[in-house]
Short mmCIF file of N, CA and C in Angstrom, two decimals:
data_model
loop_
_atom_site.label_atom_id
_atom_site.label_comp_id
_atom_site.label_asym_id
_atom_site.label_seq_id
_atom_site.Cartn_x
_atom_site.Cartn_y
_atom_site.Cartn_z
N UNK H 20 48.90 -12.72 -32.29
CA UNK H 20 49.02 -13.19 -33.03
C UNK H 20 50.29 -12.71 -34.37
N UNK H 21 50.11 -11.85 -34.51
CA UNK H 21 50.81 -11.20 -35.55
C UNK H 21 52.48 -10.91 -36.07
N UNK H 22 53.13 -10.96 -34.75
CA UNK H 22 53.90 -10.98 -33.99
C UNK H 22 55.31 -11.83 -34.56
N UNK H 23 54.74 -12.98 -34.99
CA UNK H 23 55.65 -14.08 -36.30
C UNK H 23 54.61 -14.14 -37.46
N UNK H 24 55.71 -14.75 -38.62
CA UNK H 24 54.86 -15.31 -39.30
C UNK H 24 54.21 -16.46 -39.31
N UNK H 25 53.04 -16.27 -40.05
CA UNK H 25 52.36 -17.86 -40.21
C UNK H 25 53.27 -19.07 -40.99
N UNK H 26 53.87 -19.06 -42.01
CA UNK H 26 55.04 -19.36 -42.49
C UNK H 26 55.90 -19.17 -43.04
N UNK H 27 56.92 -20.22 -42.88
CA UNK H 27 58.40 -19.78 -43.26
C UNK H 27 59.34 -20.04 -43.75
N UNK H 28 59.64 -20.39 -45.20
CA UNK H 28 59.74 -20.68 -45.95
C UNK H 28 61.41 -20.99 -46.56
N UNK H 29 62.02 -22.20 -46.28
CA UNK H 29 63.82 -22.14 -45.70
C UNK H 29 63.82 -23.06 -47.12
N UNK H 30 65.46 -23.15 -47.74
CA UNK H 30 66.38 -23.63 -49.31
C UNK H 30 65.59 -25.21 -48.44
N UNK H 31 66.31 -25.75 -46.64
CA UNK H 31 65.77 -27.13 -47.19
C UNK H 31 64.43 -27.34 -46.10
N UNK H 32 63.92 -26.39 -45.45
CA UNK H 32 63.04 -26.84 -44.38
C UNK H 32 61.36 -25.71 -44.26
N UNK H 33 61.10 -26.12 -44.22
CA UNK H 33 59.82 -25.00 -44.08
C UNK H 33 59.28 -25.73 -42.93
N UNK H 34 58.72 -23.92 -41.99
CA UNK H 34 58.46 -23.21 -41.21
C UNK H 34 57.14 -23.20 -40.99
N UNK H 35 55.78 -23.53 -40.48
CA UNK H 35 54.75 -23.85 -41.01
C UNK H 35 53.80 -23.48 -39.50
N UNK H 36 54.14 -22.43 -38.78
CA UNK H 36 53.49 -21.40 -37.14
C UNK H 36 52.08 -21.45 -36.71
N UNK H 37 51.59 -20.78 -38.05
CA UNK H 37 49.58 -20.96 -37.53
C UNK H 37 48.98 -21.19 -36.85
N UNK H 38 49.16 -22.81 -36.95
CA UNK H 38 48.97 -23.78 -36.08
C UNK H 38 48.92 -24.39 -34.34
N UNK H 39 50.28 -23.87 -34.81
CA UNK H 39 51.11 -23.50 -33.24
C UNK H 39 50.94 -22.62 -32.86
N UNK H 40 50.01 -21.52 -33.19
CA UNK H 40 49.64 -19.98 -32.78
C UNK H 40 48.34 -20.65 -31.94
N UNK H 41 48.26 -20.73 -33.27
CA UNK H 41 46.34 -20.74 -32.97
C UNK H 41 46.01 -21.95 -31.48
N UNK H 42 46.69 -23.10 -31.27
CA UNK H 42 46.46 -22.82 -30.19
C UNK H 42 46.88 -22.87 -28.55
N UNK H 43 48.34 -22.09 -28.99
CA UNK H 43 48.64 -20.76 -27.89
C UNK H 43 47.92 -20.33 -27.34
N UNK H 44 46.85 -19.40 -28.33
CA UNK H 44 46.98 -18.47 -28.30
C UNK H 44 44.98 -18.99 -27.41
N UNK H 45 44.16 -20.22 -27.34
CA UNK H 45 42.94 -20.95 -26.96
C UNK H 45 44.00 -21.41 -26.23
N UNK H 46 44.91 -21.80 -25.19
CA UNK H 46 45.26 -22.24 -24.16
C UNK H 46 45.63 -21.13 -23.83
N UNK H 47 45.87 -20.21 -23.53
CA UNK H 47 46.32 -17.95 -23.39
C UNK H 47 44.71 -18.37 -22.55
N UNK H 48 43.31 -19.09 -23.23
CA UNK H 48 42.26 -18.40 -23.51
C UNK H 48 41.69 -18.71 -21.78
N UNK H 49 41.60 -19.61 -22.14
CA UNK H 49 41.47 -20.82 -21.33
C UNK H 49 42.35 -20.56 -19.69
N UNK H 50 43.24 -20.14 -19.83
CA UNK H 50 44.26 -20.68 -18.70
C UNK H 50 43.86 -18.76 -18.20
N UNK H 51 43.04 -18.31 -18.86
CA UNK H 51 43.16 -16.50 -18.17
C UNK H 51 41.65 -17.14 -17.79
N UNK H 52 40.55 -17.20 -18.43
CA UNK H 52 39.95 -17.94 -17.81
C UNK H 52 39.58 -18.94 -17.03
N UNK H 53 40.13 -19.55 -16.36
CA UNK H 53 40.01 -20.21 -14.89
C UNK H 53 40.77 -19.40 -14.16
N UNK H 54 41.36 -17.75 -14.42
CA UNK H 54 42.14 -17.31 -13.66
C UNK H 54 40.95 -16.46 -13.31
N UNK H 55 40.13 -16.39 -13.65
CA UNK H 55 38.94 -15.16 -13.98
C UNK H 55 37.71 -15.71 -12.56
N UNK H 56 37.70 -16.85 -13.36
CA UNK H 56 36.88 -17.89 -12.19
C UNK H 56 37.05 -18.11 -11.03
N UNK H 57 38.71 -18.27 -10.80
CA UNK H 57 39.08 -18.65 -9.41
C UNK H 57 39.06 -17.06 -8.72
N UNK H 58 39.58 -16.03 -9.63
CA UNK H 58 39.13 -15.08 -8.53
C UNK H 58 37.92 -14.54 -8.31
N UNK H 59 36.68 -14.77 -8.96
CA UNK H 59 35.39 -14.57 -9.30
C UNK H 59 35.22 -15.48 -7.46
N UNK H 60 35.41 -16.83 -7.35
CA UNK H 60 35.46 -18.11 -6.98
C UNK H 60 35.66 -17.28 -5.14
N UNK H 61 36.78 -16.59 -5.60
CA UNK H 61 37.61 -16.38 -3.99
C UNK H 61 36.43 -15.13 -3.28
N UNK H 62 36.20 -14.43 -4.74
CA UNK H 62 35.58 -12.81 -3.53
C UNK H 62 33.88 -13.82 -3.16
N UNK H 63 33.24 -14.39 -4.12
CA UNK H 63 32.86 -14.35 -2.88
C UNK H 63 32.28 -15.61 -1.34
N UNK H 64 32.79 -16.18 -1.53
CA UNK H 64 33.67 -17.37 -0.31
C UNK H 64 34.36 -15.79 0.32
N UNK H 65 34.82 -15.35 0.44
CA UNK H 65 35.59 -14.84 1.22
C UNK H 65 34.49 -13.13 1.72
N UNK H 66 33.08 -13.51 0.73
CA UNK H 66 32.16 -12.05 1.03
C UNK H 66 30.68 -12.93 1.98
N UNK H 67 31.36 -14.51 1.77
CA UNK H 67 30.38 -15.48 2.24
C UNK H 67 30.98 -15.33 4.46
N UNK H 68 32.18 -15.22 4.29
CA UNK H 68 32.63 -15.66 5.24
C UNK H 68 33.08 -14.26 6.76
N UNK H 69 33.17 -13.20 5.59
CA UNK H 69 32.68 -11.79 6.52
C UNK H 69 31.54 -11.79 6.60
N UNK H 70 30.65 -12.03 6.21
CA UNK H 70 29.01 -12.61 6.05
C UNK H 70 29.13 -12.94 7.56
N UNK H 71 29.60 -14.06 7.23
CA UNK H 71 29.70 -14.59 8.76
C UNK H 71 30.09 -14.19 10.34
N UNK H 72 31.44 -13.75 10.26
CA UNK H 72 31.63 -13.01 11.41
C UNK H 72 30.65 -12.25 11.34
N UNK H 73 30.00 -11.48 11.08
CA UNK H 73 29.43 -10.01 11.20
C UNK H 73 27.87 -10.41 11.56
N UNK H 74 27.92 -11.65 11.53
CA UNK H 74 26.51 -12.31 12.51
C UNK H 74 26.73 -12.79 12.94
N UNK H 75 27.59 -12.96 13.58
CA UNK H 75 28.35 -13.62 14.95
C UNK H 75 28.06 -12.90 15.70
N UNK H 76 29.46 -11.54 15.77
CA UNK H 76 29.06 -10.24 16.33
C UNK H 76 28.00 -10.09 16.15
N UNK H 77 27.30 -9.78 15.52
CA UNK H 77 26.23 -8.98 15.86
C UNK H 77 25.19 -9.58 16.79
N UNK H 78 25.43 -10.90 16.80
CA UNK H 78 24.37 -11.88 17.87
C UNK H 78 25.16 -12.11 18.87
N UNK H 79 25.99 -12.33 19.33
CA UNK H 79 27.20 -12.50 19.96
C UNK H 79 26.85 -11.19 21.42
N UNK H 80 26.57 -9.16 20.78
CA UNK H 80 26.94 -7.94 21.18
C UNK H 80 25.44 -8.04 21.28
N UNK H 81 24.22 -8.57 20.62
CA UNK H 81 22.76 -8.44 21.00
C UNK H 81 22.36 -9.31 22.39
N UNK H 82 23.74 -10.54 22.37
CA UNK H 82 22.73 -11.65 23.90
C UNK H 82 22.51 -10.99 24.96
N UNK H 83 21.78 -11.39 25.87
CA UNK H 83 21.34 -10.38 26.81
C UNK H 83 22.04 -12.07 27.77
N UNK H 84 23.44 -11.66 28.67
CA UNK H 84 23.99 -11.79 29.30
C UNK H 84 23.12 -13.29 30.80
N UNK H 85 23.27 -14.98 30.05
CA UNK H 85 22.49 -14.86 31.19
C UNK H 85 22.82 -15.03 33.25
N UNK H 86 24.10 -14.98 33.24
CA UNK H 86 25.49 -14.80 34.52
C UNK H 86 27.04 -13.33 34.45
N UNK H 87 27.53 -13.95 35.08
CA UNK H 87 28.85 -12.94 35.06
C UNK H 87 29.75 -12.73 34.39
N UNK H 88 29.90 -14.78 34.04
CA UNK H 88 31.12 -15.13 33.28
C UNK H 88 30.70 -14.47 31.75
N UNK H 89 29.43 -14.69 31.61
CA UNK H 89 28.30 -13.87 29.65
C UNK H 89 28.85 -12.69 29.70
N UNK H 90 28.85 -12.07 31.43
CA UNK H 90 28.48 -10.50 30.89
C UNK H 90 29.75 -10.29 31.12
N UNK H 91 31.73 -10.86 31.52
CA UNK H 91 32.74 -10.41 31.33
C UNK H 91 33.28 -10.51 29.72
N UNK H 92 33.05 -11.89 29.55
CA UNK H 92 32.88 -12.36 28.17
C UNK H 92 32.11 -11.44 27.19
N UNK H 93 31.53 -10.84 27.38
CA UNK H 93 30.60 -10.27 26.23
C UNK H 93 31.85 -8.57 25.94
N UNK H 94 31.40 -8.15 27.31
CA UNK H 94 32.21 -7.08 27.18
C UNK H 94 33.80 -7.35 26.79
N UNK H 95 34.55 -8.16 26.93
CA UNK H 95 35.53 -7.92 26.06
C UNK H 95 35.99 -8.39 24.48
N UNK H 96 34.84 -9.32 24.04
CA UNK H 96 34.65 -9.53 23.16
C UNK H 96 34.21 -7.85 22.89
N UNK H 97 32.92 -7.21 23.66
CA UNK H 97 32.91 -5.92 23.18
C UNK H 97 33.88 -4.79 22.77
N UNK H 98 35.00 -4.81 23.35
CA UNK H 98 36.44 -4.76 23.66
C UNK H 98 36.83 -4.33 22.12
N UNK H 99 37.34 -5.81 21.52
CA UNK H 99 37.98 -6.10 20.37
C UNK H 99 36.99 -6.09 19.72
N UNK H 100 36.03 -6.03 19.19
CA UNK H 100 34.98 -5.31 17.78
C UNK H 100 35.81 -4.56 17.36
N UNK H 101 35.92 -3.62 17.30
CA UNK H 101 36.69 -1.97 16.52
C UNK H 101 37.65 -3.21 15.72
N UNK H 102 38.74 -3.64 16.46
CA UNK H 102 39.98 -3.71 15.96
C UNK H 102 39.50 -4.66 14.47
N UNK H 103 38.71 -6.05 14.75
CA UNK H 103 38.30 -6.75 14.78
C UNK H 103 37.03 -5.77 13.65
N UNK H 104 36.36 -5.21 13.24
CA UNK H 104 35.94 -4.79 12.31
C UNK H 104 37.10 -3.60 11.72
N UNK H 105 37.88 -3.40 12.20
CA UNK H 105 38.97 -2.94 10.92
C UNK H 105 39.43 -3.79 10.04
N UNK H 106 39.61 -4.94 10.90
CA UNK H 106 40.26 -6.37 9.58
C UNK H 106 39.54 -7.11 8.68
N UNK H 107 37.93 -7.48 8.52
CA UNK H 107 37.42 -7.64 8.22
C UNK H 107 37.02 -6.36 6.64
N UNK H 108 36.87 -4.83 7.12
CA UNK H 108 36.95 -3.51 6.81
C UNK H 108 38.18 -3.97 5.43
N UNK H 109 38.71 -3.92 6.01
CA UNK H 109 40.58 -3.99 5.04
C UNK H 109 39.93 -5.29 4.02
N UNK H 110 39.55 -6.45 4.54
CA UNK H 110 39.72 -7.59 3.85
C UNK H 110 38.47 -7.31 2.82
N UNK H 111 37.60 -6.80 2.90
CA UNK H 111 36.70 -6.24 1.70
C UNK H 111 37.49 -5.19 0.51
N UNK H 112 38.31 -4.48 1.68
CA UNK H 112 38.93 -3.28 0.22
C UNK H 112 39.23 -4.40 -0.69
N UNK H 113 40.55 -5.75 -0.47
CA UNK H 113 40.66 -6.44 -1.14
C UNK H 113 40.39 -6.84 -1.87
N UNK H 114 38.97 -7.40 -1.86
CA UNK H 114 38.14 -8.44 -2.53
C UNK H 114 37.43 -7.06 -3.30
N UNK H 115 37.47 -5.62 -3.79
CA UNK H 115 36.23 -4.51 -4.62
C UNK H 115 37.66 -4.65 -4.88
N UNK H 116 39.69 -4.59 -4.85
CA UNK H 116 39.99 -4.31 -6.06
C UNK H 116 40.08 -5.50 -7.08
N UNK H 117 39.46 -7.07 -6.44
CA UNK H 117 39.74 -8.16 -7.11
C UNK H 117 38.03 -7.99 -8.06
N UNK H 118 37.37 -7.43 -7.20
CA UNK H 118 36.07 -7.16 -8.14
C UNK H 118 36.16 -5.81 -9.41
N UNK H 119 37.38 -5.11 -8.97
CA UNK H 119 37.56 -4.10 -10.13
C UNK H 119 38.43 -4.93 -11.42
N UNK H 120 39.18 -5.96 -10.45
CA UNK H 120 40.12 -6.31 -12.53
C UNK H 120 39.58 -7.38 -12.34
N UNK H 121 37.98 -7.53 -12.33
CA UNK H 121 36.84 -8.74 -12.60
C UNK H 121 36.43 -7.97 -14.36
N UNK H 122 35.61 -6.67 -13.10
CA UNK H 122 35.28 -6.03 -14.51
C UNK H 122 36.27 -5.61 -15.76
N UNK H 123 37.48 -5.15 -15.22
CA UNK H 123 38.47 -4.82 -16.36
C UNK H 123 38.09 -6.36 -17.79
N UNK H 124 38.54 -6.77 -17.39
CA UNK H 124 37.79 -7.99 -17.38
C UNK H 124 36.60 -8.05 -18.49
N UNK H 125 35.73 -8.19 -18.22
CA UNK H 125 34.82 -7.66 -18.78
C UNK H 125 34.11 -9.15 -17.91
N UNK H 126 34.08 -9.68 -17.06
CA UNK H 126 33.75 -10.93 -16.19
C UNK H 126 32.45 -10.46 -16.03
N UNK H 127 31.43 -11.51 -16.85
CA UNK H 127 29.60 -11.66 -15.97
C UNK H 127 29.51 -12.17 -14.37
N UNK H 128 29.65 -11.87 -13.76
CA UNK H 128 29.42 -11.91 -12.73
C UNK H 128 27.82 -11.63 -12.28
N UNK H 129 27.08 -12.69 -11.33
CA UNK H 129 25.47 -12.77 -10.72
C UNK H 129 25.68 -11.36 -10.43
N UNK H 130 24.47 -10.28 -10.65
CA UNK H 130 24.13 -9.69 -9.72
C UNK H 130 24.09 -9.95 -7.81
N UNK H 131 23.28 -10.26 -7.92
CA UNK H 131 23.75 -10.86 -6.32
C UNK H 131 24.44 -11.05 -5.88
N UNK H 132 25.56 -11.67 -6.12
CA UNK H 132 27.35 -11.93 -5.87
C UNK H 132 27.53 -10.26 -5.39
N UNK H 133 27.08 -8.93 -6.15
CA UNK H 133 27.64 -8.18 -6.17
C UNK H 133 26.91 -7.40 -5.42
N UNK H 134 25.67 -7.36 -5.38
CA UNK H 134 24.51 -6.90 -3.83
C UNK H 134 24.97 -7.41 -2.53
N UNK H 135 25.98 -8.18 -3.17
CA UNK H 135 25.82 -9.33 -1.65
C UNK H 135 27.01 -7.93 -0.48
N UNK H 136 28.97 -8.05 -1.79
CA UNK H 136 29.23 -7.20 -1.34
C UNK H 136 29.26 -6.21 -1.04
N UNK H 137 28.30 -5.82 -1.03
CA UNK H 137 27.53 -4.24 -1.22
C UNK H 137 27.41 -3.77 -0.01
N UNK H 138 26.28 -5.41 0.23
CA UNK H 138 25.48 -5.00 1.98
C UNK H 138 26.46 -5.29 2.71
N UNK H 139 27.72 -6.01 3.06
CA UNK H 139 28.87 -5.59 3.57
C UNK H 139 29.80 -4.71 3.73
N UNK H 140 29.08 -3.59 3.01
CA UNK H 140 30.08 -2.18 3.27
C UNK H 140 29.18 -1.76 4.53
N UNK H 141 27.08 -1.51 4.49
CA UNK H 141 26.56 -1.22 5.39
C UNK H 141 26.91 -2.30 6.79
N UNK H 142 27.71 -3.13 7.38
CA UNK H 142 27.10 -4.23 8.60
C UNK H 142 28.10 -3.42 9.78
N UNK H 143 29.00 -3.03 9.00
CA UNK H 143 29.37 -2.08 10.90
C UNK H 143 28.96 -1.35 10.74
N UNK H 144 28.23 -0.69 10.40
CA UNK H 144 27.19 0.67 11.11
C UNK H 144 25.66 -0.56 11.86
N UNK H 145 25.62 -1.80 11.10
CA UNK H 145 24.23 -1.86 12.10
C UNK H 145 24.66 -2.80 13.52
N UNK H 146 25.73 -3.13 13.04
CA UNK H 146 26.46 -3.96 14.47
C UNK H 146 27.32 -3.18 15.92
#
């Protein structure tokens, strides 16, 4: 806001930029708020997706097979589970970086959302 003068007088014209600077600053703040809100929504949606994946994994692994086909499918699923956990953990690390960015901007998020995020960090131990 202080990088340019609010008013410049020339012999043939006068340039007043104060209103323009204020409007640009307001638009920049609105844009920043929309970006932060979208980032927050991305974090919440991603954590919810990860939670669904973990619950599905737990359900499939703890399910007692009723026949040989289900037993084979469960064994294959269990064999692939560690790779899926690594993939989900990597995604969760990315969400953590976004949360840190939100903190840098002092974004006010709900306690329950950040609690849900940290609960996802212990899910692999439960599986």
